[in-house]
Amino acid sequence: MTKGTRVSSSILSLIAGVEYEVMPAEHGLPEQIDILSVTIEVKGKNGRKRKVELIHTLEESEILQLEDEINEDNKDNQ
């Protein structure tokens, strides 16, 4: 970081693509959600869009929260 550079933190709301699979209920366990990928689309300086993988930047608690939200959405849509 150069002298005079300031750093700030913010919370952003972004639309993310979440790829997951549903693992069937078996051996007494309920149906499980397994998140495979979490991506956002960003536009570079030249205007070209690309997907950026975020799953490795998420905390385990954030992944569990996503799995719970997907599970609830699936229940609501049945």
PDB file of C-alpha atoms in Angstrom:
ATOM      1  CA  MET A   1       0.000   0.000   0.000  1.00  0.00           C
ATOM      2  CA  THR A   2       1.351   3.417  -0.880  1.00  0.00           C
ATOM      3  CA  LYS A   3       1.688   6.309   1.525  1.00  0.00           C
ATOM      4  CA  GLY A   4      -1.556   8.248   1.823  1.00  0.00           C
ATOM      5  CA  THR A   5      -3.719   5.321   0.716  1.00  0.00           C
ATOM      6  CA  ARG A   6      -6.772   4.794   2.854  1.00  0.00           C
ATOM      7  CA  VAL A   7      -8.627   1.537   3.346  1.00  0.00           C
ATOM      8  CA  SER A   8     -12.289   1.228   4.167  1.00  0.00           C
ATOM      9  CA  SER A   9     -14.608  -1.718   4.684  1.00  0.00           C
ATOM     10  CA  SER A  10     -18.142  -1.966   3.369  1.00  0.00           C
ATOM     11  CA  ILE A  11     -20.826  -4.601   3.107  1.00  0.00           C
ATOM     12  CA  LEU A  12     -22.117  -5.109  -0.416  1.00  0.00           C
ATOM     13  CA  SER A  13     -25.148  -7.025  -1.601  1.00  0.00           C
ATOM     14  CA  LEU A  14     -24.368  -8.891  -4.813  1.00  0.00           C
ATOM     15  CA  ILE A  15     -26.250 -11.389  -6.916  1.00  0.00           C
ATOM     16  CA  ALA A  16     -24.342 -14.657  -6.799  1.00  0.00           C
ATOM     17  CA  GLY A  17     -24.844 -17.859  -8.718  1.00  0.00           C
ATOM     18  CA  VAL A  18     -24.957 -20.910  -6.472  1.00  0.00           C
ATOM     19  CA  GLU A  19     -24.462 -24.383  -7.914  1.00  0.00           C
ATOM     20  CA  TYR A  20     -25.456 -27.230  -5.630  1.00  0.00           C
ATOM     21  CA  GLU A  21     -26.564 -30.822  -5.561  1.00  0.00           C
ATOM     22  CA  VAL A  22     -29.226 -32.450  -3.460  1.00  0.00           C
ATOM     23  CA  MET A  23     -28.067 -35.586  -1.717  1.00  0.00           C
ATOM     24  CA  PRO A  24     -30.975 -37.960  -1.030  1.00  0.00           C
ATOM     25  CA  ALA A  25     -32.041 -38.968   2.435  1.00  0.00           C
ATOM     26  CA  GLU A  26     -30.335 -42.208   3.431  1.00  0.00           C
ATOM     27  CA  HIS A  27     -29.123 -44.130   6.471  1.00  0.00           C
ATOM     28  CA  GLY A  28     -31.529 -42.198   8.682  1.00  0.00           C
ATOM     29  CA  LEU A  29     -30.136 -38.821   7.603  1.00  0.00           C
ATOM     30  CA  PRO A  30     -32.397 -36.192   6.001  1.00  0.00           C
ATOM     31  CA  GLU A  31     -31.915 -34.854   2.476  1.00  0.00           C
ATOM     32  CA  GLN A  32     -28.721 -32.760   2.351  1.00  0.00           C
ATOM     33  CA  ILE A  33     -27.662 -29.784   0.224  1.00  0.00           C
ATOM     34  CA  ASP A  34     -24.035 -29.758  -0.966  1.00  0.00           C
ATOM     35  CA  ILE A  35     -22.848 -26.427  -2.385  1.00  0.00           C
ATOM     36  CA  LEU A  36     -20.417 -26.927  -5.253  1.00  0.00           C
ATOM     37  CA  SER A  37     -19.819 -23.372  -6.474  1.00  0.00           C
ATOM     38  CA  VAL A  38     -20.618 -19.744  -5.592  1.00  0.00           C
ATOM     39  CA  THR A  39     -19.812 -17.240  -8.331  1.00  0.00           C
ATOM     40  CA  ILE A  40     -20.327 -13.599  -9.193  1.00  0.00           C
ATOM     41  CA  GLU A  41     -19.965 -12.007 -12.595  1.00  0.00           C
ATOM     42  CA  VAL A  42     -17.602  -9.043 -12.863  1.00  0.00           C
ATOM     43  CA  LYS A  43     -16.806  -6.770 -15.750  1.00  0.00           C
ATOM     44  CA  GLY A  44     -13.150  -6.036 -16.487  1.00  0.00           C
ATOM     45  CA  LYS A  45     -11.639  -2.771 -17.708  1.00  0.00           C
ATOM     46  CA  ASN A  46     -12.148  -3.790 -21.334  1.00  0.00           C
ATOM     47  CA  GLY A  47     -15.847  -4.526 -20.675  1.00  0.00           C
ATOM     48  CA  ARG A  48     -15.454  -8.285 -20.878  1.00  0.00           C
ATOM     49  CA  LYS A  49     -17.447 -10.216 -18.266  1.00  0.00           C
ATOM     50  CA  ARG A  50     -16.017 -13.117 -16.321  1.00  0.00           C
ATOM     51  CA  LYS A  51     -17.136 -15.315 -13.458  1.00  0.00           C
ATOM     52  CA  VAL A  52     -15.228 -15.230 -10.184  1.00  0.00           C
ATOM     53  CA  GLU A  53     -15.433 -18.217  -7.826  1.00  0.00           C
ATOM     54  CA  LEU A  54     -16.101 -17.219  -4.214  1.00  0.00           C
ATOM     55  CA  ILE A  55     -16.696 -20.489  -2.390  1.00  0.00           C
ATOM     56  CA  HIS A  56     -13.143 -20.634  -1.036  1.00  0.00           C
ATOM     57  CA  THR A  57     -13.502 -17.163   0.479  1.00  0.00           C
ATOM     58  CA  LEU A  58     -16.610 -18.043   2.488  1.00  0.00           C
ATOM     59  CA  GLU A  59     -16.588 -19.065   6.138  1.00  0.00           C
ATOM     60  CA  GLU A  60     -18.086 -22.469   6.974  1.00  0.00           C
ATOM     61  CA  SER A  61     -20.946 -20.684   8.755  1.00  0.00           C
ATOM     62  CA  GLU A  62     -21.752 -18.732   5.562  1.00  0.00           C
ATOM     63  CA  ILE A  63     -21.845 -21.939   3.514  1.00  0.00           C
ATOM     64  CA  LEU A  64     -24.133 -23.564   6.102  1.00  0.00           C
ATOM     65  CA  GLN A  65     -26.400 -20.510   5.973  1.00  0.00           C
ATOM     66  CA  LEU A  66     -26.622 -20.787   2.167  1.00  0.00           C
ATOM     67  CA  GLU A  67     -27.421 -24.496   2.437  1.00  0.00           C
ATOM     68  CA  ASP A  68     -30.187 -23.737   4.960  1.00  0.00           C
ATOM     69  CA  GLU A  69     -31.661 -21.018   2.715  1.00  0.00           C
ATOM     70  CA  ILE A  70     -31.671 -23.367  -0.290  1.00  0.00           C
ATOM     71  CA  ASN A  71     -33.271 -26.097   1.809  1.00  0.00           C
ATOM     72  CA  GLU A  72     -36.022 -23.712   2.929  1.00  0.00           C
ATOM     73  CA  ASP A  73     -36.599 -22.467  -0.650  1.00  0.00           C
ATOM     74  CA  ASN A  74     -36.883 -26.077  -1.852  1.00  0.00           C
ATOM     75  CA  LYS A  75     -39.443 -26.859   0.891  1.00  0.00           C
ATOM     76  CA  ASP A  76     -41.481 -23.746  -0.009  1.00  0.00           C
ATOM     77  CA  ASN A  77     -41.532 -24.710  -3.700  1.00  0.00           C
ATOM     78  CA  GLN A  78     -42.841 -28.243  -3.133  1.00  0.00           C
TER      79      GLN A  78
END
